[in-house]
Amino acid sequence: MTDPQTVQDDVVVSLEYTVRLNDGSIVDSSVGREPLQFLQGHGQVIEGLEQEIHGMRVGETKKFVVTAARAYGERIPEAMEWVPRAAFPAGMDLEPGMGFRLQTASGESIVAYVREVLPDRVLMDFNHPLAGEDLHFEVTITGLRAATSEELAHGHVH
Ligand code: ZN
């Protein structure tokens, strides 16, 4: 199979990226690490990113903004809950930003983040840490290749 020339669905994309918030602070970057690799069109990355890189070629760089609604959604202020400190292991050093995978009553797996720590209770935030944030991307496509049939069947890169 010949390698695809542009970013399109069912193609394995490698890209370097830096993500900044509205205030210019960097929240995530592949600089100094391996490029991000994913199967385009399978929801492995946020939809806004897939839409913006569609049609790009290897070596091409692009800057764009993915608004909160197309990234991790708006913040839901009610999606926070105080939990007794005793619900966590006694020796555990709880710090804001720490994530915990929890099981809901219906068996769903969700991640909650520590927002505030008081001596007797901990405020857990069920919003994604980037909810409500517009994401300013700078991406460079570093590689494109056809996905294997196995990768397409699984919906992810091997
Ligand atoms: Zn697999």
Coordinates of C-alpha atoms and ligand atoms in Angstrom, one line a residue:
M1 CA 0.0 0.0 0.0
T2 CA 1.3 3.5 -0.8
D3 CA 1.5 6.0 1.9
P4 CA -1.1 8.7 1.9
Q5 CA -0.1 12.2 0.9
T6 CA -2.5 14.1 3.1
V7 CA -4.2 13.7 6.5
Q8 CA -7.5 11.8 5.9
D9 CA -9.6 9.2 7.8
D10 CA -8.1 5.8 8.4
V11 CA -4.5 7.2 8.1
V12 CA -1.9 6.9 10.9
V13 CA -0.8 10.5 11.7
S14 CA 2.4 11.5 13.5
L15 CA 2.5 15.1 14.6
E16 CA 4.4 17.4 16.9
Y17 CA 2.2 19.7 18.8
T18 CA 2.1 22.5 21.4
V19 CA -1.1 23.5 23.1
R20 CA -1.5 26.8 24.9
L21 CA -4.4 28.4 26.8
N22 CA -5.8 31.9 26.1
D23 CA -3.2 33.4 28.5
G24 CA -0.4 31.8 26.5
S25 CA 0.6 29.2 29.1
I26 CA 1.6 25.9 27.6
V27 CA -0.6 23.0 28.9
D28 CA 0.8 20.2 26.7
S29 CA 3.6 19.7 24.2
S30 CA 5.3 16.9 22.4
V31 CA 8.5 19.0 22.1
G32 CA 11.4 16.9 23.5
R33 CA 9.3 13.7 23.3
E34 CA 8.1 11.3 20.7
P35 CA 5.5 12.8 18.3
L36 CA 1.9 12.0 19.0
Q37 CA 0.7 9.1 16.8
F38 CA -3.0 8.3 16.3
L39 CA -5.5 6.9 13.8
Q40 CA -7.3 9.8 12.1
G41 CA -11.1 9.7 12.1
H42 CA -11.5 7.3 15.0
G43 CA -12.0 9.8 17.9
Q44 CA -8.6 9.1 19.4
V45 CA -8.0 12.8 19.8
I46 CA -10.5 15.7 20.2
E47 CA -12.7 16.2 17.2
G48 CA -11.6 19.8 16.7
L49 CA -8.0 18.6 16.2
E50 CA -9.0 16.0 13.6
Q51 CA -11.1 18.6 11.7
E52 CA -8.3 21.2 11.6
I53 CA -5.5 18.9 10.4
H54 CA -7.6 17.2 7.7
G55 CA -5.8 17.6 4.3
M56 CA -2.4 18.7 5.8
R57 CA 0.8 17.3 4.3
V58 CA 4.0 16.0 5.9
G59 CA 6.2 18.9 7.0
E60 CA 3.3 21.3 7.1
T61 CA 2.8 23.5 10.2
K62 CA -0.5 25.1 11.2
K63 CA -1.7 27.2 14.1
F64 CA -5.4 27.1 15.0
V65 CA -7.8 27.5 18.0
V66 CA -10.2 24.8 19.1
T67 CA -12.8 26.4 21.2
A68 CA -13.8 24.7 24.5
A69 CA -17.1 23.4 23.0
R70 CA -15.1 21.5 20.3
A71 CA -12.3 20.5 22.8
Y72 CA -13.2 19.2 26.3
G73 CA -16.6 21.0 26.6
E74 CA -17.7 23.8 28.8
R75 CA -17.2 23.6 32.6
I76 CA -20.2 22.3 34.6
P77 CA -19.9 24.1 37.9
E78 CA -22.2 21.6 39.6
A79 CA -20.0 18.7 38.7
M80 CA -18.0 19.0 41.9
E81 CA -18.4 17.2 45.2
W82 CA -16.9 17.2 48.7
V83 CA -15.6 13.8 49.8
P84 CA -14.4 13.0 53.3
R85 CA -10.6 13.0 53.7
A86 CA -11.0 9.6 55.3
A87 CA -12.2 8.2 51.9
F88 CA -8.5 8.4 50.8
P89 CA -5.6 6.4 52.2
A90 CA -4.3 8.1 55.3
G91 CA -0.7 8.5 54.2
M92 CA -1.5 9.7 50.7
D93 CA -0.3 13.2 49.8
L94 CA -3.3 14.8 48.2
E95 CA -2.6 17.7 45.9
P96 CA -4.8 19.7 43.5
G97 CA -4.8 18.3 40.0
M98 CA -4.3 14.7 41.0
G99 CA -6.7 12.4 39.1
F100 CA -8.5 9.4 40.4
R101 CA -10.3 6.8 38.3
L102 CA -13.7 6.0 40.0
Q103 CA -16.5 3.6 39.4
T104 CA -20.0 5.1 39.3
A105 CA -23.0 3.2 40.7
S106 CA -23.9 2.2 37.2
G107 CA -20.4 0.7 36.7
E108 CA -19.1 3.5 34.5
S109 CA -15.5 4.4 34.8
I110 CA -14.8 8.1 35.3
V111 CA -11.9 10.3 36.3
A112 CA -12.2 12.9 39.0
Y113 CA -9.6 15.5 39.9
V114 CA -8.7 16.9 43.3
R115 CA -9.5 20.6 43.3
E116 CA -9.1 21.6 46.9
V117 CA -7.8 19.8 50.0
L118 CA -9.0 20.7 53.5
P119 CA -8.0 18.8 56.7
D120 CA -11.3 16.9 56.9
R121 CA -12.5 17.0 53.3
V122 CA -11.5 17.1 49.6
L123 CA -13.3 18.8 46.8
M124 CA -13.4 16.5 43.8
D125 CA -14.0 18.0 40.3
F126 CA -15.6 15.8 37.7
N127 CA -14.9 18.2 34.9
H128 CA -12.0 17.5 32.6
P129 CA -9.1 19.8 33.7
L130 CA -9.3 21.5 30.3
A131 CA -13.1 21.9 30.3
G132 CA -14.0 25.5 29.5
E133 CA -10.6 26.2 27.9
D134 CA -10.0 27.3 24.4
L135 CA -7.0 25.4 23.1
H136 CA -4.4 27.1 20.9
F137 CA -2.7 24.5 18.8
E138 CA 0.5 24.6 16.8
V139 CA 1.0 21.4 15.0
T140 CA 3.5 20.0 12.5
I141 CA 2.7 16.8 10.6
T142 CA 5.8 14.6 10.9
G143 CA 4.5 11.4 9.2
L144 CA 1.6 9.8 7.5
R145 CA 1.2 6.1 6.7
A146 CA -1.6 3.8 5.7
A147 CA -3.2 1.9 8.7
T148 CA -3.0 -1.9 8.7
S149 CA -6.4 -3.7 8.5
E150 CA -5.8 -4.8 12.1
E151 CA -5.4 -1.2 13.3
L152 CA -8.6 -0.2 11.4
A153 CA -10.5 -3.1 13.0
H154 CA -9.3 -2.0 16.5
G155 CA -9.7 1.7 15.8
H156 CA -6.2 2.5 17.2
V157 CA -2.5 2.5 16.3
H158 CA -0.4 -0.5 17.1
Ligands
ZN1 ZN -5.5 -3.1 19.0

